[in-house]
Coordinates of C-alpha atoms (C1' of nucleotides) in Angstrom, one line a residue:
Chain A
X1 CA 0.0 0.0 0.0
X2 CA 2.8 2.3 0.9
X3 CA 4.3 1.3 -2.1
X4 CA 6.0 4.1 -4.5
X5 CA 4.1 3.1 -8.0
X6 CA 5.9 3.8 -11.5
X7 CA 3.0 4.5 -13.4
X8 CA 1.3 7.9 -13.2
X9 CA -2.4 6.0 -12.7
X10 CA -3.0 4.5 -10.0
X11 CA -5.2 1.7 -10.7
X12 CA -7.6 1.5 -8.1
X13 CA -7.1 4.6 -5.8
X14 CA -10.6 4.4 -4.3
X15 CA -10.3 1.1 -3.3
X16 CA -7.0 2.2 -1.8
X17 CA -8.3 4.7 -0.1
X18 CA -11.0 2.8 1.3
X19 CA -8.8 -0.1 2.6
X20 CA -6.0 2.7 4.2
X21 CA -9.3 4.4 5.4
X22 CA -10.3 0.9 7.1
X23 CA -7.0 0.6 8.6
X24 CA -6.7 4.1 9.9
X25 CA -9.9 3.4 11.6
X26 CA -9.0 0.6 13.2
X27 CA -6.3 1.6 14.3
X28 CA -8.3 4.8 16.2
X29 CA -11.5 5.3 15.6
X30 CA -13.6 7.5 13.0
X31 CA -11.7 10.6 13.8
X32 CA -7.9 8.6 12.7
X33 CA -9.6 8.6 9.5
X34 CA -7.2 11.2 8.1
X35 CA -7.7 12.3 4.3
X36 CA -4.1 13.4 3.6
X37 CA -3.1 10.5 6.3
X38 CA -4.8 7.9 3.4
X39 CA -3.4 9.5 0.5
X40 CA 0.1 9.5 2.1
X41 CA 0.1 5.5 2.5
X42 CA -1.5 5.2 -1.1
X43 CA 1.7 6.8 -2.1
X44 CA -0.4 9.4 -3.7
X45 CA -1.1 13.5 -3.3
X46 CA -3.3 14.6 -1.1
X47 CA -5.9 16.0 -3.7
X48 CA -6.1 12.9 -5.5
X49 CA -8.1 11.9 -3.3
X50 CA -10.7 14.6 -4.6
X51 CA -11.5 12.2 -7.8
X52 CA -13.0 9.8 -6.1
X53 CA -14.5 11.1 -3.2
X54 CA -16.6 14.9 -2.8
X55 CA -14.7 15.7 0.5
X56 CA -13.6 13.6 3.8
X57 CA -16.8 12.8 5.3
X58 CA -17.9 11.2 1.9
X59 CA -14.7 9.1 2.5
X60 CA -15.8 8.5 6.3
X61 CA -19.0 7.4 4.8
X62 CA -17.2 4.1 2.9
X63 CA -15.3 3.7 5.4
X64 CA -18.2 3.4 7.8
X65 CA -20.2 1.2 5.3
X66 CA -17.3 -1.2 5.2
X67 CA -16.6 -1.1 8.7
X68 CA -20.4 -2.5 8.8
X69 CA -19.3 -5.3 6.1
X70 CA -16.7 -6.4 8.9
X71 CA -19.4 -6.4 11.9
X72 CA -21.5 -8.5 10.0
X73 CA -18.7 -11.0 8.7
X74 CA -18.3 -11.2 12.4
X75 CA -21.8 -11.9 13.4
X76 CA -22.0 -14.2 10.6
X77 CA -19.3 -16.6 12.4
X78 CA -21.3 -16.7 15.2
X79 CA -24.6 -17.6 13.8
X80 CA -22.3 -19.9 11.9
X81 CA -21.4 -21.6 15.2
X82 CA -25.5 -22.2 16.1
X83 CA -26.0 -26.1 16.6
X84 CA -28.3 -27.4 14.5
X85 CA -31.5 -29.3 15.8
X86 CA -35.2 -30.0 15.1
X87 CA -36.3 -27.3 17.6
X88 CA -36.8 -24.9 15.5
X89 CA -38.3 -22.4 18.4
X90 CA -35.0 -22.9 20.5
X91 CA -32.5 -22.7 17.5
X92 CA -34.4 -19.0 16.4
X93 CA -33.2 -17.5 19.5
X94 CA -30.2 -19.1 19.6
X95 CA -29.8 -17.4 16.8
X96 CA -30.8 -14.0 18.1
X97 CA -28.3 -14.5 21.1
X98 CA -25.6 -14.6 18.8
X99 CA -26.3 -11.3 16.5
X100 CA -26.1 -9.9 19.6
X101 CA -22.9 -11.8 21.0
X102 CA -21.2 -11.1 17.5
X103 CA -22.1 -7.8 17.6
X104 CA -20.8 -7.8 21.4
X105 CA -17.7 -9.4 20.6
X106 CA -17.3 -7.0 17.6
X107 CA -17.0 -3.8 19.8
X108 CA -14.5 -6.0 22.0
X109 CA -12.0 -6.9 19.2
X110 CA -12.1 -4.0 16.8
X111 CA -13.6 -1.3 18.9
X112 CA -11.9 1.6 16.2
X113 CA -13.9 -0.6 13.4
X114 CA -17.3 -0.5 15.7
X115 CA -16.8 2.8 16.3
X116 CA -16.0 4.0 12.9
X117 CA -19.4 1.4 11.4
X118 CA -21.9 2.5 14.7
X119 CA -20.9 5.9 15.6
X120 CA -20.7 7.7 12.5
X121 CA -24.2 9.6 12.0
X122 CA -25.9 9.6 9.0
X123 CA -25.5 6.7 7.8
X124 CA -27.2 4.7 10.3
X125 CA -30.3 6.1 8.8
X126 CA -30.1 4.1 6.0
X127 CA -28.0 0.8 7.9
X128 CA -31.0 -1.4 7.2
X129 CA -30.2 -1.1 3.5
X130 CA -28.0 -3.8 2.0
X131 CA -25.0 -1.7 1.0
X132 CA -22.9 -2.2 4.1
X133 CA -23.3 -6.2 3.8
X134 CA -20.7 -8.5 4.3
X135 CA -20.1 -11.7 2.6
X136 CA -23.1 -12.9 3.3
X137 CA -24.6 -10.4 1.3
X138 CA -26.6 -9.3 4.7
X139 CA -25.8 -6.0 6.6
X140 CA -26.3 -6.0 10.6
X141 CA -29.6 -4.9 10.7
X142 CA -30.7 -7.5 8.4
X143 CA -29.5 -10.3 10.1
X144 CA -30.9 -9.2 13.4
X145 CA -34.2 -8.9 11.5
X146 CA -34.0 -12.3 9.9
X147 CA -33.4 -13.8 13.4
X148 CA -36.1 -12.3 14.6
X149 CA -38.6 -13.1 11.3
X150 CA -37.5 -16.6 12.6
X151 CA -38.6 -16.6 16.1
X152 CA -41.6 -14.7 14.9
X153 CA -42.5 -18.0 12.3
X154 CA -41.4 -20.6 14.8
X155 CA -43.6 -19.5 17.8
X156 CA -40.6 -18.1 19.7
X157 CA -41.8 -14.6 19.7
X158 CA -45.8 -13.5 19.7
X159 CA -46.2 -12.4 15.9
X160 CA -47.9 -9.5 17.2
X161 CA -44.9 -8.1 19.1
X162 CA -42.5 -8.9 16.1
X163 CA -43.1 -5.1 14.4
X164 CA -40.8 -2.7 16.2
X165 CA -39.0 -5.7 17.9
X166 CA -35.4 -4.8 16.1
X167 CA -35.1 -1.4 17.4
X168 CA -35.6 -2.9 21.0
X169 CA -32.9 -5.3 20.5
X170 CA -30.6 -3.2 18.6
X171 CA -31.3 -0.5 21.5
X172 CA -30.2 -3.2 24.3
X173 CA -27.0 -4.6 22.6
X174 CA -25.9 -1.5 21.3
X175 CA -25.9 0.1 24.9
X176 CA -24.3 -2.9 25.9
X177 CA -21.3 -2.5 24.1
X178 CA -20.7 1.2 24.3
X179 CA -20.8 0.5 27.9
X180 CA -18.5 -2.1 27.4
X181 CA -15.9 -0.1 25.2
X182 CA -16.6 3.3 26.4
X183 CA -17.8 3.2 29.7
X184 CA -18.2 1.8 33.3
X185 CA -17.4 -1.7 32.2
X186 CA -14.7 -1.3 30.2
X187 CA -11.3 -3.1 31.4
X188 CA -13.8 -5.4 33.9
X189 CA -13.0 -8.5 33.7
X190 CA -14.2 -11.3 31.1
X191 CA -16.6 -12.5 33.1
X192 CA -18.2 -9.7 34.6
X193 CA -18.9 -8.3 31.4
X194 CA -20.1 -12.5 29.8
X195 CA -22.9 -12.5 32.6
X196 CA -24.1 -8.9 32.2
X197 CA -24.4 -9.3 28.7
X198 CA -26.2 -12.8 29.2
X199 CA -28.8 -11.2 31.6
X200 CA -29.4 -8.7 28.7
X201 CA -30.1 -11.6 26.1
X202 CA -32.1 -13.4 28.3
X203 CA -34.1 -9.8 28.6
X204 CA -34.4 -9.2 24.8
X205 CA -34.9 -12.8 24.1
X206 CA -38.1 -12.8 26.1
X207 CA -39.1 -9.8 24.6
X208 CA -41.8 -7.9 25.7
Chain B
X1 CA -19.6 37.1 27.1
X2 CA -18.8 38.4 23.4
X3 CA -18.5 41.7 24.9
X4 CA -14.7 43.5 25.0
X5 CA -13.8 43.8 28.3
X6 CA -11.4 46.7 29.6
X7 CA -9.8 45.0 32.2
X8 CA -6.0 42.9 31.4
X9 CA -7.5 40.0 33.9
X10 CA -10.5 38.6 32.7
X11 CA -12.0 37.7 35.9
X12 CA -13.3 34.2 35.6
X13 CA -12.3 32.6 32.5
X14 CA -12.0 29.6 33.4
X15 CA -15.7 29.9 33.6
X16 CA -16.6 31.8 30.6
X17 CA -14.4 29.0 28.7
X18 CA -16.9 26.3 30.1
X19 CA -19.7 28.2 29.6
X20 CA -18.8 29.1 26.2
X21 CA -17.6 25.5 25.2
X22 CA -20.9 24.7 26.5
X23 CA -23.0 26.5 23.6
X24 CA -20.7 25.4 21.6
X25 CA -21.8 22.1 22.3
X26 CA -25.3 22.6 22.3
X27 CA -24.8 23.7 18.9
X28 CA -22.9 21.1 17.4
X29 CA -21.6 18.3 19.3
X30 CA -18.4 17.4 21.2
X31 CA -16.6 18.3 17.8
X32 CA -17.9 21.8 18.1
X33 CA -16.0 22.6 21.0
X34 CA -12.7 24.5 19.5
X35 CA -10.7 25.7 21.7
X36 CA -9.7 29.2 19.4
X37 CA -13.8 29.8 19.1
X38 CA -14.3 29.4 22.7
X39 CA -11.4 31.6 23.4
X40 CA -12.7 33.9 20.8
X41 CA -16.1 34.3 22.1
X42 CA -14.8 35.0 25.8
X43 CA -12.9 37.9 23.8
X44 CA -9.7 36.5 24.9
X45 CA -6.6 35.2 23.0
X46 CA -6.1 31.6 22.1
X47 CA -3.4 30.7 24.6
X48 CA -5.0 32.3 27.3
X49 CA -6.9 28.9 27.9
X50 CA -3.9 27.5 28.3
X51 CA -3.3 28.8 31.8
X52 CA -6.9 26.9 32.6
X53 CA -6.8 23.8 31.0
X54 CA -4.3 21.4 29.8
X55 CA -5.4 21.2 26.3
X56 CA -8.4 20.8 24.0
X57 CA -9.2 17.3 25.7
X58 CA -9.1 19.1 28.9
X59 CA -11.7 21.4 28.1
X60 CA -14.1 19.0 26.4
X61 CA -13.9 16.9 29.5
X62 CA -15.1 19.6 31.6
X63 CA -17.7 20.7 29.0
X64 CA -18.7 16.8 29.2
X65 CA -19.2 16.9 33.0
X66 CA -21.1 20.3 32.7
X67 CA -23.6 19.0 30.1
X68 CA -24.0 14.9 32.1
X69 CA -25.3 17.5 34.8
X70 CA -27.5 19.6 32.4
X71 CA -28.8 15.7 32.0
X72 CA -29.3 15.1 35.6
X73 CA -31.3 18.6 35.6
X74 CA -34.1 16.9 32.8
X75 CA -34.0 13.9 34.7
X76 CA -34.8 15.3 37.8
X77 CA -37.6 17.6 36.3
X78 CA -39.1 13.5 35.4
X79 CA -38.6 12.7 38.8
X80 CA -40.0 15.5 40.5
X81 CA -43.4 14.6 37.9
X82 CA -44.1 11.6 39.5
X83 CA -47.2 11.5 41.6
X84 CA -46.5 10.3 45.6
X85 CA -48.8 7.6 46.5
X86 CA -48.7 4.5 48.9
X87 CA -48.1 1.7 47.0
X88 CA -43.7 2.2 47.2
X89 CA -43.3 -0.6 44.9
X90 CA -45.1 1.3 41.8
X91 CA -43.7 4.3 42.8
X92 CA -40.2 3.2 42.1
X93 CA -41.0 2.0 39.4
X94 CA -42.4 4.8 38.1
X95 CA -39.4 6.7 39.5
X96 CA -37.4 4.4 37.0
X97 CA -39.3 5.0 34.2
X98 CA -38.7 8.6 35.0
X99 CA -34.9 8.5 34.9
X100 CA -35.3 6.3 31.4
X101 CA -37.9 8.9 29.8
X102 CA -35.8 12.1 30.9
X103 CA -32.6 10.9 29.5
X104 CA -34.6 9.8 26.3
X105 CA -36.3 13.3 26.5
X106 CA -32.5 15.3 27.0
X107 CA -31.6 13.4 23.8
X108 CA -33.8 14.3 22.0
X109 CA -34.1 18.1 23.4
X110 CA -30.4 18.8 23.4
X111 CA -28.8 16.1 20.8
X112 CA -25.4 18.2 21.0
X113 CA -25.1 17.9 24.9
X114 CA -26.4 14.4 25.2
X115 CA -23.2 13.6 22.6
X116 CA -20.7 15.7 24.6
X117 CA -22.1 13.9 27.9
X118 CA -22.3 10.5 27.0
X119 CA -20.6 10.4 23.5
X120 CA -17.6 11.6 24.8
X121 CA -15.2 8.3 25.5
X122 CA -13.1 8.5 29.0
X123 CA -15.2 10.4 31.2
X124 CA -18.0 7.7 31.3
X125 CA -15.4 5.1 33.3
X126 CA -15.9 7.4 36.1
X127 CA -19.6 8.8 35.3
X128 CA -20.9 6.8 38.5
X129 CA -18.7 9.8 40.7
X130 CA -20.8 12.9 41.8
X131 CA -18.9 15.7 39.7
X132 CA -20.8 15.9 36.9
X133 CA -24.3 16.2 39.2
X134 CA -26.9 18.6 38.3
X135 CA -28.6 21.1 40.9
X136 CA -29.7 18.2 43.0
X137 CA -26.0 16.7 43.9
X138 CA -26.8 13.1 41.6
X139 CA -25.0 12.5 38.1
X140 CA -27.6 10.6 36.1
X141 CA -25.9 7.2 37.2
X142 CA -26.6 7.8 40.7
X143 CA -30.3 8.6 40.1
X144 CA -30.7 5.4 38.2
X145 CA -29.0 3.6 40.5
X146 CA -31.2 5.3 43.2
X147 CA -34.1 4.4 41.2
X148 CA -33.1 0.5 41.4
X149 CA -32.5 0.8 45.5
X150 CA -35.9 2.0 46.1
X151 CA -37.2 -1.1 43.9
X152 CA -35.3 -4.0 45.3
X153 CA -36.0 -2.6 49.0
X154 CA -40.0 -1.8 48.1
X155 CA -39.8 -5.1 46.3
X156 CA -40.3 -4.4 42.6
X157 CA -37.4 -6.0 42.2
X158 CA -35.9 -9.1 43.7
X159 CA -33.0 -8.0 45.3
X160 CA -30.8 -11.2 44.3
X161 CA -31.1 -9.5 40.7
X162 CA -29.7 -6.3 42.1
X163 CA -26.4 -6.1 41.6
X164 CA -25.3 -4.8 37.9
X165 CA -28.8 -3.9 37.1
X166 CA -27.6 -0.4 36.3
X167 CA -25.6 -1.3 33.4
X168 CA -29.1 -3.3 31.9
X169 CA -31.3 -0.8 32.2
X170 CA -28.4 2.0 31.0
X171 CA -27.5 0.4 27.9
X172 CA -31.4 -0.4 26.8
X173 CA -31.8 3.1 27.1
X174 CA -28.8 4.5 26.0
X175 CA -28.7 2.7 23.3
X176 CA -32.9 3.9 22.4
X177 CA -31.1 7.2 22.7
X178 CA -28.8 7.0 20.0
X179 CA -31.4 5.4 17.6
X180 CA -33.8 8.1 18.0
X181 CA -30.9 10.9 17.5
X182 CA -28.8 9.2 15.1
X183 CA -30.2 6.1 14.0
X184 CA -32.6 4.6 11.8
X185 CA -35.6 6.2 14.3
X186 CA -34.8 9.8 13.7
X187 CA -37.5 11.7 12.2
X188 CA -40.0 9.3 12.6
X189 CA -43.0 10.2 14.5
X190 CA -43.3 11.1 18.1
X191 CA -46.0 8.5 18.6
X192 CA -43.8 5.8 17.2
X193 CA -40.8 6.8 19.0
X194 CA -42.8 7.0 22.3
X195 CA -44.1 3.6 22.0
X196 CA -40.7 2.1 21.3
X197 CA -39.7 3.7 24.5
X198 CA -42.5 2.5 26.2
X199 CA -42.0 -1.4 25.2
X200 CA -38.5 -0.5 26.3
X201 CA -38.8 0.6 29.1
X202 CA -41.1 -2.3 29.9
X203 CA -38.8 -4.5 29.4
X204 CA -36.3 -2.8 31.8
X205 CA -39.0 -2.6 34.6
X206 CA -39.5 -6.2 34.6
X207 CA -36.1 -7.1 34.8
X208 CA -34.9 -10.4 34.1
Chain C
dG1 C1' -1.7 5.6 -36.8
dG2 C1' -2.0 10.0 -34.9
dC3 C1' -4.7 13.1 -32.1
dG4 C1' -7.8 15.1 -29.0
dC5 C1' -10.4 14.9 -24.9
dG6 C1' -12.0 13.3 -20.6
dA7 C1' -10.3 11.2 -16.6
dT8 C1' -7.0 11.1 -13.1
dG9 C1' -3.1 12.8 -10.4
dT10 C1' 0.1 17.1 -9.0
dG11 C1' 1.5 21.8 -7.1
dT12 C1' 0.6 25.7 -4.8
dA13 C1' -2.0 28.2 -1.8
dC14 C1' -5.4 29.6 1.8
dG15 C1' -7.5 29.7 6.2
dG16 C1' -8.4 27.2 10.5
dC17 C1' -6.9 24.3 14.0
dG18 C1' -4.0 22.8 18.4
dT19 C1' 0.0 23.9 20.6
dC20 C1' 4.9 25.7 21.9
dC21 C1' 7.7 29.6 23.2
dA22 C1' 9.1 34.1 24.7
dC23 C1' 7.3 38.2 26.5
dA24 C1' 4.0 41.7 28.8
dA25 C1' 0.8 43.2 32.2
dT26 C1' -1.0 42.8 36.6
dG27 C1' -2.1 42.5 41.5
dG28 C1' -1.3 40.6 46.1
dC29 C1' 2.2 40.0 49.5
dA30 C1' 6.7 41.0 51.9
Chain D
dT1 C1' 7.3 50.1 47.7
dG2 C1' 8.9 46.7 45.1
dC3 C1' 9.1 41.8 43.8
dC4 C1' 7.2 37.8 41.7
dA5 C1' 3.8 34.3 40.7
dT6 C1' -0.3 34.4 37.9
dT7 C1' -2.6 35.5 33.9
dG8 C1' -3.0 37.1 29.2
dT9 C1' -0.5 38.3 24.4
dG10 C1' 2.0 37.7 20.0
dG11 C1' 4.2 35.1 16.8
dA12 C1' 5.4 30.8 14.9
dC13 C1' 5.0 25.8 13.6
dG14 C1' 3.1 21.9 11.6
dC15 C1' -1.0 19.7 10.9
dC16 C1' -5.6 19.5 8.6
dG17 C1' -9.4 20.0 4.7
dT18 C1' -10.0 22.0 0.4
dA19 C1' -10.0 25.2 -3.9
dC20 C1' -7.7 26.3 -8.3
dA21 C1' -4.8 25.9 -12.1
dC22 C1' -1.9 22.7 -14.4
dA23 C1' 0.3 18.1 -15.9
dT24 C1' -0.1 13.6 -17.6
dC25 C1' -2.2 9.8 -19.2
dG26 C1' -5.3 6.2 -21.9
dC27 C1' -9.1 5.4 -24.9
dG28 C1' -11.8 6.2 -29.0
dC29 C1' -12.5 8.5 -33.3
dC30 C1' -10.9 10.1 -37.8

DNA sequence: GGCGCGATGTGTACGGCGTCCACAATGGCA
DNA sequence: TGCCATTGTGGACGCCGTACACATCGCGCC
């Protein structure tokens, strides 16, 4: 990435800009995400950067929506990990449990990338769209819908409570891990922070 | 506070910096407090705020604590709403439901202190402390956690389940917070956001 | 096959920011 | 009265985002 290049195009300098972007994040948060910083480790001028992207905060904006693609690669894994079994009632919210234990873990492991995908305004507005997908072709918000479409068909959550139901949940894990990054909890230990989040699935899996 | 003063010594500037970054704040956010336009505005030069506060992050800390009591202020003014009765066990948790609607309510009233109180990372590890308090001496933690005492000891709330409840019932709302200012429920109808905030805070009440 | 034009990257410049340093004014205390 | 710690000033530096004019390239058209 830091490479000097020979030819006077660049290739892909979007792309580039988006992955240095990603890294910058990670490595501090939304506000790392440096314009001149990402041109600098493209090996490029700052105002190239101007071709492909109206001004910084159009650059944030990728960033963020890939920052999203990561968070739900990560969920994916988890819901990956769900046994299967013939109870289809029990396996729905095992399901929900881990959206929200990806998304948990998510914060823990790349809190600059959660940051950077969750705490960007703007474009949470439009997160239930499919543009911030990950491989699976499913962005966050979708695959905490799905799981809950399935508890919903499988008698695991009243039908009639299902509408609404993902801003509830999103609203309890989300807290959760700002708390957990951010605030009071943060440097507790593992297993303080495994039961409080349990006692919070257990809450939103019952639902209201 | 724009005005020219005639006087070397400002008096209090300090003060005016806080109060200043405050607005500031209010106005846009945690990345709306500069220090040059806070300086500015007290009619003062840039370094001046030097002699009162380490640096920027200095200064946006102490805005931070200012506006999590501005917070504690709407809270109370929900607390002070709630009708005495007999029955002590309803009554707390009606008092809980008060602390959960009034920080809703500051989020939505005053988006740009809600973010430099609770958005600002840091200063929430030690947001259970009583500096940031409002005029009644409690930061918003202690009221909620205030809240929760008067349940498990009326018996609302089964004392065993006690311990951490704070961080439940803060993240559920908390995180509500940020969807309704930032997220995927801004700009949608009061009713709709009211009833989300209801189930909510429903679901908080009962515990788990 | 040459050429022209749109797309892409460069150079220079401006104002704003946080912050460092040396200096000036002040007022309380000896 | 005079000294000195405190408080405010001025100037400078290196970042940042961004605007404008200019250079360089590749592709398609004659």
């Amino acid at each position: 990435m830091t490479a000097v290049r020979e030819t006077y195009r660049h290739g892909d300098l979007r792309q580039a800009l988006l992955t240095e972007g990603l890294l910058l994040a990670r490595e501090g948060g939304p506000s790392a995400v440096v314009l001149r910083e990402a041109t600098r480790r493209a090996g490029v001028s700052p105002n190239a950067a101007y071709r492909h992207f109206r001004d910084r905060a159009a650059l944030l904006g990728a960033v963020s929506d890939a920052a999203q693609g990561c968070a739900a690669d990560r969920i994916q894994q988890e819901l990956d990990a769900v046994p299967v079994g013939d109870d289809r009632a029990a396996q729905s919210r095992l399901a929900l449990r881990a959206v929200g234990t990806g998304y948990i873990a998510f914060a823990q492991e790349e809190p600059g990338l959660f940051h950077a995908a969750f705490s960007v305004p703007g474009d949470l507005s439009q997160a239930f769209s499919a543009s911030k997908a990950g491989r699976n072709g499913l962005s966050p918000f979708q695959q905490l819908a799905q799981a809950l479409d399935g508890m919903a068909s499988s008698g695991a959550l009243d039908p009639a409570r299902r509408p609404g139901m993902e801003f509830l949940a999103w609203s309890a894990v989300h807290g959760l891990a700002m708390l957990v990054i951010d605030g009071p909890l943060r440097g507790l230990t593992e297993e303080i922070i495994l039961s409080t989040r349990e006692r919070l699935l257990d809450m939103v899996e019952r639902g209201i």
